[in-house]
């Protein structure tokens, strides 16, 4: 059954030709602005990784990776789900210094994604990672970085509105910070998703912090996080209020990455101690990788928000189930 929602009286703000132009404008402007803001340099990203390295992202730990064997070498390879761990090793391999970082255009396949207005099996995002000092592993530094990213988002949106006068998207630059525990305490009778909608309806730009650990009331995490990249006490999601869909809208998952102590603690808490023998995890536990902050920022998500489309398929080319295609066709929505 299709989970697609078609807002009443929805009409795309741009025709197909101008939508393509606007997508190109967003991707060029935001990448340049983000690099200048965070001192990042572009590097080439892999589409697949060797399975045995442990570098592929496990997301919530249950998603199946797209796996294939390579005839010439016999190696088992996996299409990336994200580059959270690969980026950190790349910073070491490329000899990046403190205060500098990398970004890349990441393309992934998430075969187990539940498809709806915001979710596709095809993922495209700006993946970034930056080397920091140990004394930077603080909530204050995390907040500072979030504000810088939102500054880049708002500058790009302002430029897009000038280039395409029929667009009138407004994104609040001021960020409201709240932890998942504070959010549960405030809305104890709502589901995690309903809490996100409620807080974004009130504060249009929200950074929801500390995702991964169990909450006091429910005994469950607000949302799943792999134990081996974000420090669950120093991470979060950037959420915006989407006026077209009238709901919260995640554009980024990010955080200060685990150090040796946080990785040790989180592997045990999540029952993933078997990962300690993988090459990436051995390096991290031995203190051989740089301390970093990083995240992913959805390219199609950001285009969708700024252009004002109601479905992610209007700004990216993917595959959809028959029910979704039929619902969009009847509403006059063209999926690329």
mmCIF file of C-alpha atoms in Angstrom:
data_model
loop_
_atom_site.group_PDB
_atom_site.id
_atom_site.type_symbol
_atom_site.label_atom_id
_atom_site.label_comp_id
_atom_site.label_asym_id
_atom_site.label_seq_id
_atom_site.Cartn_x
_atom_site.Cartn_y
_atom_site.Cartn_z
ATOM 1 C CA UNK A 1 0.000 0.000 0.000
ATOM 2 C CA UNK A 2 1.328 3.421 -0.952
ATOM 3 C CA UNK A 3 2.291 5.725 1.920
ATOM 4 C CA UNK A 4 2.332 8.758 -0.368
ATOM 5 C CA UNK A 5 0.435 11.809 0.860
ATOM 6 C CA UNK A 6 -0.814 14.353 -1.672
ATOM 7 C CA UNK A 7 -1.536 17.720 0.024
ATOM 8 C CA UNK A 8 -4.842 19.347 -0.883
ATOM 9 C CA UNK A 9 -4.605 21.741 -3.846
ATOM 10 C CA UNK A 10 -0.914 20.910 -4.363
ATOM 11 C CA UNK A 11 0.624 22.313 -7.525
ATOM 12 C CA UNK A 12 4.390 22.267 -8.244
ATOM 13 C CA UNK A 13 5.886 25.749 -8.058
ATOM 14 C CA UNK A 14 8.136 25.128 -11.080
ATOM 15 C CA UNK A 15 7.723 23.283 -14.351
ATOM 16 C CA UNK A 16 9.942 20.297 -15.083
ATOM 17 C CA UNK A 17 12.577 22.301 -16.970
ATOM 18 C CA UNK A 18 12.911 24.945 -14.259
ATOM 19 C CA UNK A 19 12.889 22.268 -11.563
ATOM 20 C CA UNK A 20 15.977 20.751 -13.151
ATOM 21 C CA UNK A 21 17.625 24.175 -13.294
ATOM 22 C CA UNK A 22 16.776 24.824 -9.654
ATOM 23 C CA UNK A 23 18.190 21.441 -8.568
ATOM 24 C CA UNK A 24 21.478 22.308 -10.278
ATOM 25 C CA UNK A 25 21.522 25.722 -8.613
ATOM 26 C CA UNK A 26 20.965 24.290 -5.128
ATOM 27 C CA UNK A 27 23.632 21.630 -5.526
ATOM 28 C CA UNK A 28 26.262 24.055 -6.828
ATOM 29 C CA UNK A 29 25.597 26.890 -4.404
ATOM 30 C CA UNK A 30 25.215 24.817 -1.257
ATOM 31 C CA UNK A 31 28.339 22.729 -1.847
ATOM 32 C CA UNK A 32 30.432 25.865 -2.364
ATOM 33 C CA UNK A 33 28.921 27.631 0.651
ATOM 34 C CA UNK A 34 29.308 24.614 2.949
ATOM 35 C CA UNK A 35 32.960 24.187 1.949
ATOM 36 C CA UNK A 36 33.741 27.829 2.665
ATOM 37 C CA UNK A 37 31.855 27.718 5.964
ATOM 38 C CA UNK A 38 33.401 24.546 7.415
ATOM 39 C CA UNK A 39 36.788 24.617 5.614
ATOM 40 C CA UNK A 40 36.129 21.484 3.570
ATOM 41 C CA UNK A 41 37.742 20.139 0.417
ATOM 42 C CA UNK A 42 36.076 17.851 -2.108
ATOM 43 C CA UNK A 43 37.301 14.259 -2.484
ATOM 44 C CA UNK A 44 36.089 11.353 -4.603
ATOM 45 C CA UNK A 45 33.799 8.886 -2.854
ATOM 46 C CA UNK A 46 33.441 5.125 -3.368
ATOM 47 C CA UNK A 47 30.200 3.590 -4.598
ATOM 48 C CA UNK A 48 31.037 0.261 -2.949
ATOM 49 C CA UNK A 49 33.379 -1.064 -0.264
ATOM 50 C CA UNK A 50 34.963 -4.397 0.592
ATOM 51 C CA UNK A 51 32.616 -6.125 3.030
ATOM 52 C CA UNK A 52 35.351 -7.432 5.331
ATOM 53 C CA UNK A 53 36.675 -3.966 6.262
ATOM 54 C CA UNK A 54 33.676 -2.994 8.387
ATOM 55 C CA UNK A 55 33.703 0.457 6.756
ATOM 56 C CA UNK A 56 30.160 0.312 5.420
ATOM 57 C CA UNK A 57 27.526 2.024 7.555
ATOM 58 C CA UNK A 58 25.129 -0.294 9.396
ATOM 59 C CA UNK A 59 22.504 2.451 9.862
ATOM 60 C CA UNK A 60 20.058 0.977 12.396
ATOM 61 C CA UNK A 61 21.784 -2.397 12.241
ATOM 62 C CA UNK A 62 18.964 -4.282 10.512
ATOM 63 C CA UNK A 63 19.059 -3.007 6.929
ATOM 64 C CA UNK A 64 20.303 -5.453 4.286
ATOM 65 C CA UNK A 65 23.225 -4.208 2.233
ATOM 66 C CA UNK A 66 23.347 -4.643 -1.546
ATOM 67 C CA UNK A 67 26.130 -7.218 -1.898
ATOM 68 C CA UNK A 68 27.926 -8.682 -4.913
ATOM 69 C CA UNK A 69 31.104 -10.597 -5.679
ATOM 70 C CA UNK A 70 33.875 -9.395 -7.989
ATOM 71 C CA UNK A 71 34.785 -12.053 -10.555
ATOM 72 C CA UNK A 72 38.464 -11.175 -10.933
ATOM 73 C CA UNK A 73 39.358 -11.044 -7.232
ATOM 74 C CA UNK A 74 36.618 -13.050 -5.532
ATOM 75 C CA UNK A 75 36.145 -10.152 -3.101
ATOM 76 C CA UNK A 76 32.690 -9.586 -1.604
ATOM 77 C CA UNK A 77 31.707 -5.975 -2.104
ATOM 78 C CA UNK A 78 28.840 -3.908 -0.680
ATOM 79 C CA UNK A 79 27.165 -0.840 -2.142
ATOM 80 C CA UNK A 80 27.540 1.890 0.472
ATOM 81 C CA UNK A 81 24.647 2.835 2.751
ATOM 82 C CA UNK A 82 26.553 5.922 3.895
ATOM 83 C CA UNK A 83 30.201 6.891 4.289
ATOM 84 C CA UNK A 84 30.274 7.700 8.001
ATOM 85 C CA UNK A 85 33.232 5.426 8.774
ATOM 86 C CA UNK A 86 34.989 5.604 5.396
ATOM 87 C CA UNK A 87 35.360 9.384 5.707
ATOM 88 C CA UNK A 88 37.182 9.143 9.006
ATOM 89 C CA UNK A 89 39.729 6.708 7.615
ATOM 90 C CA UNK A 90 40.089 8.904 4.520
ATOM 91 C CA UNK A 91 41.011 11.891 6.703
ATOM 92 C CA UNK A 92 43.862 9.822 8.120
ATOM 93 C CA UNK A 93 44.946 8.435 4.753
ATOM 94 C CA UNK A 94 44.896 11.864 3.078
ATOM 95 C CA UNK A 95 46.708 13.464 6.032
ATOM 96 C CA UNK A 96 44.108 16.144 6.812
ATOM 97 C CA UNK A 97 45.092 18.452 9.664
ATOM 98 C CA UNK A 98 43.019 19.803 12.565
ATOM 99 C CA UNK A 99 40.437 22.337 11.421
ATOM 100 C CA UNK A 100 40.227 20.981 7.880
ATOM 101 C CA UNK A 101 37.878 18.433 6.442
ATOM 102 C CA UNK A 102 36.506 16.742 3.364
ATOM 103 C CA UNK A 103 33.177 16.452 1.635
ATOM 104 C CA UNK A 104 32.005 14.192 -1.156
ATOM 105 C CA UNK A 105 28.921 13.506 -3.232
ATOM 106 C CA UNK A 106 27.647 10.242 -1.792
ATOM 107 C CA UNK A 107 25.288 7.978 -3.731
ATOM 108 C CA UNK A 108 23.864 4.962 -1.941
ATOM 109 C CA UNK A 109 21.252 2.242 -2.266
ATOM 110 C CA UNK A 110 19.138 1.379 0.765
ATOM 111 C CA UNK A 111 17.073 -1.564 -0.416
ATOM 112 C CA UNK A 112 15.040 -1.902 2.791
ATOM 113 C CA UNK A 113 13.878 1.720 2.967
ATOM 114 C CA UNK A 114 10.149 2.202 3.564
ATOM 115 C CA UNK A 115 9.049 4.346 0.635
ATOM 116 C CA UNK A 116 6.983 7.491 1.161
ATOM 117 C CA UNK A 117 7.106 11.212 0.316
ATOM 118 C CA UNK A 118 10.566 11.591 1.887
ATOM 119 C CA UNK A 119 12.194 8.177 1.516
ATOM 120 C CA UNK A 120 13.627 6.506 -1.572
ATOM 121 C CA UNK A 121 15.876 3.482 -2.060
ATOM 122 C CA UNK A 122 18.288 5.892 -3.768
ATOM 123 C CA UNK A 123 20.133 8.199 -1.370
ATOM 124 C CA UNK A 124 22.161 11.204 -2.479
ATOM 125 C CA UNK A 125 23.804 13.436 0.082
ATOM 126 C CA UNK A 126 26.746 15.647 0.819
ATOM 127 C CA UNK A 127 28.860 13.561 3.186
ATOM 128 C CA UNK A 128 31.369 15.629 5.179
ATOM 129 C CA UNK A 129 33.906 15.031 7.923
ATOM 130 C CA UNK A 130 36.337 17.353 9.722
ATOM 131 C CA UNK A 131 39.316 16.796 12.026
ATOM 132 C CA UNK A 132 38.932 18.335 15.495
ATOM 133 C CA UNK A 133 40.861 18.543 18.743
ATOM 134 C CA UNK A 134 39.929 16.443 21.773
ATOM 135 C CA UNK A 135 38.858 19.626 23.575
ATOM 136 C CA UNK A 136 36.387 20.247 20.729
ATOM 137 C CA UNK A 137 34.389 17.149 21.698
ATOM 138 C CA UNK A 138 31.761 19.275 23.456
ATOM 139 C CA UNK A 139 28.105 20.166 23.021
ATOM 140 C CA UNK A 140 29.148 23.791 22.559
ATOM 141 C CA UNK A 141 31.287 22.923 19.526
ATOM 142 C CA UNK A 142 28.479 20.760 18.137
ATOM 143 C CA UNK A 143 25.990 23.620 18.444
ATOM 144 C CA UNK A 144 28.417 26.034 16.801
ATOM 145 C CA UNK A 145 28.773 23.695 13.814
ATOM 146 C CA UNK A 146 25.014 23.228 13.475
ATOM 147 C CA UNK A 147 24.520 26.994 13.372
ATOM 148 C CA UNK A 148 27.190 27.283 10.672
ATOM 149 C CA UNK A 149 25.475 24.632 8.530
ATOM 150 C CA UNK A 150 22.113 26.358 8.881
ATOM 151 C CA UNK A 151 23.759 29.606 7.820
ATOM 152 C CA UNK A 152 24.877 27.882 4.604
ATOM 153 C CA UNK A 153 21.369 26.454 4.104
ATOM 154 C CA UNK A 154 19.729 29.861 4.488
ATOM 155 C CA UNK A 155 22.212 31.627 2.207
ATOM 156 C CA UNK A 156 21.544 29.044 -0.509
ATOM 157 C CA UNK A 157 17.791 29.339 -0.077
ATOM 158 C CA UNK A 158 17.915 33.136 -0.297
ATOM 159 C CA UNK A 159 19.935 32.945 -3.530
ATOM 160 C CA UNK A 160 17.513 30.387 -5.000
ATOM 161 C CA UNK A 161 14.506 32.610 -4.257
ATOM 162 C CA UNK A 162 16.197 35.440 -6.141
ATOM 163 C CA UNK A 163 16.996 33.213 -9.131
ATOM 164 C CA UNK A 164 13.452 31.757 -9.194
ATOM 165 C CA UNK A 165 10.957 34.467 -8.106
ATOM 166 C CA UNK A 166 8.035 32.020 -8.007
ATOM 167 C CA UNK A 167 9.670 30.273 -5.044
ATOM 168 C CA UNK A 168 8.872 31.668 -1.603
ATOM 169 C CA UNK A 169 10.388 29.134 0.796
ATOM 170 C CA UNK A 170 11.315 30.550 4.193
ATOM 171 C CA UNK A 171 13.789 28.727 6.416
ATOM 172 C CA UNK A 172 14.477 30.006 9.929
ATOM 173 C CA UNK A 173 18.151 30.593 10.625
ATOM 174 C CA UNK A 174 17.694 30.479 14.413
ATOM 175 C CA UNK A 175 18.122 26.937 15.730
ATOM 176 C CA UNK A 176 16.204 25.537 18.690
ATOM 177 C CA UNK A 177 18.286 22.913 20.519
ATOM 178 C CA UNK A 178 16.631 20.124 22.513
ATOM 179 C CA UNK A 179 17.681 16.633 23.594
ATOM 180 C CA UNK A 180 15.644 13.504 22.943
ATOM 181 C CA UNK A 181 15.119 13.094 26.702
ATOM 182 C CA UNK A 182 13.864 16.666 27.053
ATOM 183 C CA UNK A 183 11.545 16.029 24.112
ATOM 184 C CA UNK A 184 10.166 12.845 25.687
ATOM 185 C CA UNK A 185 9.662 14.677 29.000
ATOM 186 C CA UNK A 186 7.779 17.429 27.187
ATOM 187 C CA UNK A 187 5.553 15.139 25.083
ATOM 188 C CA UNK A 188 5.449 11.846 27.031
ATOM 189 C CA UNK A 189 2.289 10.528 25.382
ATOM 190 C CA UNK A 190 3.416 11.039 21.762
ATOM 191 C CA UNK A 191 5.432 8.739 19.534
ATOM 192 C CA UNK A 192 8.976 9.846 18.579
ATOM 193 C CA UNK A 193 7.769 11.021 15.161
ATOM 194 C CA UNK A 194 4.836 12.899 16.663
ATOM 195 C CA UNK A 195 7.226 14.601 19.086
ATOM 196 C CA UNK A 196 9.374 15.770 16.179
ATOM 197 C CA UNK A 197 6.307 17.162 14.407
ATOM 198 C CA UNK A 198 5.178 18.944 17.563
ATOM 199 C CA UNK A 199 8.511 20.613 18.298
ATOM 200 C CA UNK A 200 9.053 21.651 14.664
ATOM 201 C CA UNK A 201 5.567 23.087 14.438
ATOM 202 C CA UNK A 202 6.503 25.337 17.364
ATOM 203 C CA UNK A 203 10.184 26.000 16.519
ATOM 204 C CA UNK A 204 10.655 25.769 12.770
ATOM 205 C CA UNK A 205 14.379 24.889 12.833
ATOM 206 C CA UNK A 206 15.322 22.289 15.442
ATOM 207 C CA UNK A 207 18.452 20.352 16.312
ATOM 208 C CA UNK A 208 17.376 17.206 18.144
ATOM 209 C CA UNK A 209 20.339 15.983 20.214
ATOM 210 C CA UNK A 210 21.514 12.754 21.840
ATOM 211 C CA UNK A 211 20.057 10.076 19.592
ATOM 212 C CA UNK A 212 20.901 6.413 20.189
ATOM 213 C CA UNK A 213 20.685 5.770 23.917
ATOM 214 C CA UNK A 214 17.599 4.539 25.744
ATOM 215 C CA UNK A 215 15.146 7.110 27.093
ATOM 216 C CA UNK A 216 13.973 7.033 30.711
ATOM 217 C CA UNK A 217 10.214 6.742 30.193
ATOM 218 C CA UNK A 218 9.984 4.368 27.223
ATOM 219 C CA UNK A 219 13.231 2.485 27.822
ATOM 220 C CA UNK A 220 13.851 2.703 24.069
ATOM 221 C CA UNK A 221 16.008 5.032 21.947
ATOM 222 C CA UNK A 222 14.255 7.899 20.181
ATOM 223 C CA UNK A 223 15.661 6.504 16.943
ATOM 224 C CA UNK A 224 18.274 3.953 15.984
ATOM 225 C CA UNK A 225 21.943 4.866 15.585
ATOM 226 C CA UNK A 226 24.843 2.569 14.792
ATOM 227 C CA UNK A 227 27.227 2.385 17.778
ATOM 228 C CA UNK A 228 30.450 2.932 15.853
ATOM 229 C CA UNK A 229 30.355 6.428 14.365
ATOM 230 C CA UNK A 230 28.365 9.054 16.312
ATOM 231 C CA UNK A 231 28.892 9.592 20.022
ATOM 232 C CA UNK A 232 25.297 9.229 21.241
ATOM 233 C CA UNK A 233 25.810 12.089 23.701
ATOM 234 C CA UNK A 234 27.171 14.450 21.025
ATOM 235 C CA UNK A 235 25.042 13.870 17.938
ATOM 236 C CA UNK A 236 21.697 14.896 16.500
ATOM 237 C CA UNK A 237 19.402 15.582 13.551
ATOM 238 C CA UNK A 238 18.654 18.911 11.901
ATOM 239 C CA UNK A 239 14.872 19.096 11.520
ATOM 240 C CA UNK A 240 12.885 21.749 9.633
ATOM 241 C CA UNK A 241 9.170 22.425 9.509
ATOM 242 C CA UNK A 242 7.917 21.560 6.018
ATOM 243 C CA UNK A 243 4.911 23.775 5.219
ATOM 244 C CA UNK A 244 3.931 21.779 2.124
ATOM 245 C CA UNK A 245 3.625 18.474 3.996
ATOM 246 C CA UNK A 246 2.919 20.108 7.387
ATOM 247 C CA UNK A 247 5.363 17.894 9.231
ATOM 248 C CA UNK A 248 8.936 17.773 10.499
ATOM 249 C CA UNK A 249 11.535 17.270 7.808
ATOM 250 C CA UNK A 250 15.008 15.883 8.518
ATOM 251 C CA UNK A 251 17.768 17.275 6.313
ATOM 252 C CA UNK A 252 20.828 16.080 8.205
ATOM 253 C CA UNK A 253 22.081 13.475 10.654
ATOM 254 C CA UNK A 254 25.415 14.447 12.176
ATOM 255 C CA UNK A 255 27.567 14.492 15.256
ATOM 256 C CA UNK A 256 30.914 14.382 16.953
ATOM 257 C CA UNK A 257 32.279 10.916 16.301
ATOM 258 C CA UNK A 258 33.118 8.282 18.879
ATOM 259 C CA UNK A 259 36.512 8.315 20.523
ATOM 260 C CA UNK A 260 38.022 5.160 22.017
ATOM 261 C CA UNK A 261 35.980 5.348 25.223
ATOM 262 C CA UNK A 262 32.656 6.085 23.518
ATOM 263 C CA UNK A 263 33.140 3.303 20.982
ATOM 264 C CA UNK A 264 33.999 0.818 23.721
ATOM 265 C CA UNK A 265 30.910 1.833 25.693
ATOM 266 C CA UNK A 266 28.490 1.846 22.757
ATOM 267 C CA UNK A 267 29.628 -1.451 21.242
ATOM 268 C CA UNK A 268 28.890 -3.178 24.541
ATOM 269 C CA UNK A 269 25.578 -1.341 25.086
ATOM 270 C CA UNK A 270 24.308 -2.344 21.634
ATOM 271 C CA UNK A 271 25.536 -5.943 21.785
ATOM 272 C CA UNK A 272 28.009 -5.415 18.954
ATOM 273 C CA UNK A 273 31.254 -6.479 20.631
ATOM 274 C CA UNK A 274 31.984 -8.783 17.677
ATOM 275 C CA UNK A 275 32.873 -5.693 15.618
ATOM 276 C CA UNK A 276 35.964 -5.066 17.756
ATOM 277 C CA UNK A 277 37.967 -7.408 15.497
ATOM 278 C CA UNK A 278 37.201 -5.499 12.277
ATOM 279 C CA UNK A 279 40.086 -3.388 10.863
ATOM 280 C CA UNK A 280 38.332 -0.027 11.265
ATOM 281 C CA UNK A 281 37.293 -0.729 14.837
ATOM 282 C CA UNK A 282 40.733 -2.008 15.840
ATOM 283 C CA UNK A 283 42.292 1.203 14.527
ATOM 284 C CA UNK A 284 39.786 3.366 16.369
ATOM 285 C CA UNK A 285 40.114 1.528 19.670
ATOM 286 C CA UNK A 286 43.896 1.829 19.390
ATOM 287 C CA UNK A 287 43.650 5.617 18.938
ATOM 288 C CA UNK A 288 45.013 5.475 15.381
ATOM 289 C CA UNK A 289 42.255 7.541 13.746
ATOM 290 C CA UNK A 290 41.767 11.310 14.055
ATOM 291 C CA UNK A 291 39.021 12.767 16.233
ATOM 292 C CA UNK A 292 36.319 14.125 13.972
ATOM 293 C CA UNK A 293 32.899 15.660 13.540
ATOM 294 C CA UNK A 294 30.797 14.907 10.495
ATOM 295 C CA UNK A 295 27.487 14.073 8.954
ATOM 296 C CA UNK A 296 25.367 13.783 5.878
ATOM 297 C CA UNK A 297 23.108 16.431 4.351
ATOM 298 C CA UNK A 298 20.461 15.138 1.972
ATOM 299 C CA UNK A 299 20.789 16.602 -1.500
ATOM 300 C CA UNK A 300 17.317 15.643 -2.698
ATOM 301 C CA UNK A 301 15.874 16.521 0.711
ATOM 302 C CA UNK A 302 17.333 20.030 0.547
ATOM 303 C CA UNK A 303 16.139 20.486 -3.052
ATOM 304 C CA UNK A 304 12.695 19.227 -2.081
ATOM 305 C CA UNK A 305 12.488 21.687 0.817
ATOM 306 C CA UNK A 306 13.714 24.730 -1.097
ATOM 307 C CA UNK A 307 11.758 24.067 -4.303
ATOM 308 C CA UNK A 308 8.636 23.177 -2.353
ATOM 309 C CA UNK A 309 7.849 19.765 -3.843
ATOM 310 C CA UNK A 310 5.653 17.294 -1.993
ATOM 311 C CA UNK A 311 7.466 14.123 -3.092
ATOM 312 C CA UNK A 312 11.167 13.311 -3.249
ATOM 313 C CA UNK A 313 10.583 11.639 -6.616
ATOM 314 C CA UNK A 314 9.989 15.105 -8.097
ATOM 315 C CA UNK A 315 13.673 15.991 -7.548
ATOM 316 C CA UNK A 316 15.449 12.625 -7.991
ATOM 317 C CA UNK A 317 15.217 9.639 -10.294
ATOM 318 C CA UNK A 318 14.466 6.377 -8.481
ATOM 319 C CA UNK A 319 12.146 3.355 -8.589
ATOM 320 C CA UNK A 320 8.719 3.333 -6.969
ATOM 321 C CA UNK A 321 6.024 0.806 -6.237
ATOM 322 C CA UNK A 322 2.982 0.731 -8.503
ATOM 323 C CA UNK A 323 0.649 2.284 -5.926
ATOM 324 C CA UNK A 324 2.918 5.298 -5.437
ATOM 325 C CA UNK A 325 3.258 5.818 -9.180
ATOM 326 C CA UNK A 326 -0.496 5.649 -9.670
ATOM 327 C CA UNK A 327 -1.256 8.034 -6.770
ATOM 328 C CA UNK A 328 1.182 10.606 -8.136
ATOM 329 C CA UNK A 329 -0.062 10.202 -11.715
ATOM 330 C CA UNK A 330 -3.668 10.860 -10.647
ATOM 331 C CA UNK A 331 -2.524 13.989 -8.786
ATOM 332 C CA UNK A 332 -0.582 15.256 -11.792
ATOM 333 C CA UNK A 333 2.771 14.783 -10.055
ATOM 334 C CA UNK A 334 5.589 13.690 -12.338
ATOM 335 C CA UNK A 335 8.111 11.338 -10.731
ATOM 336 C CA UNK A 336 11.488 11.575 -12.448
#
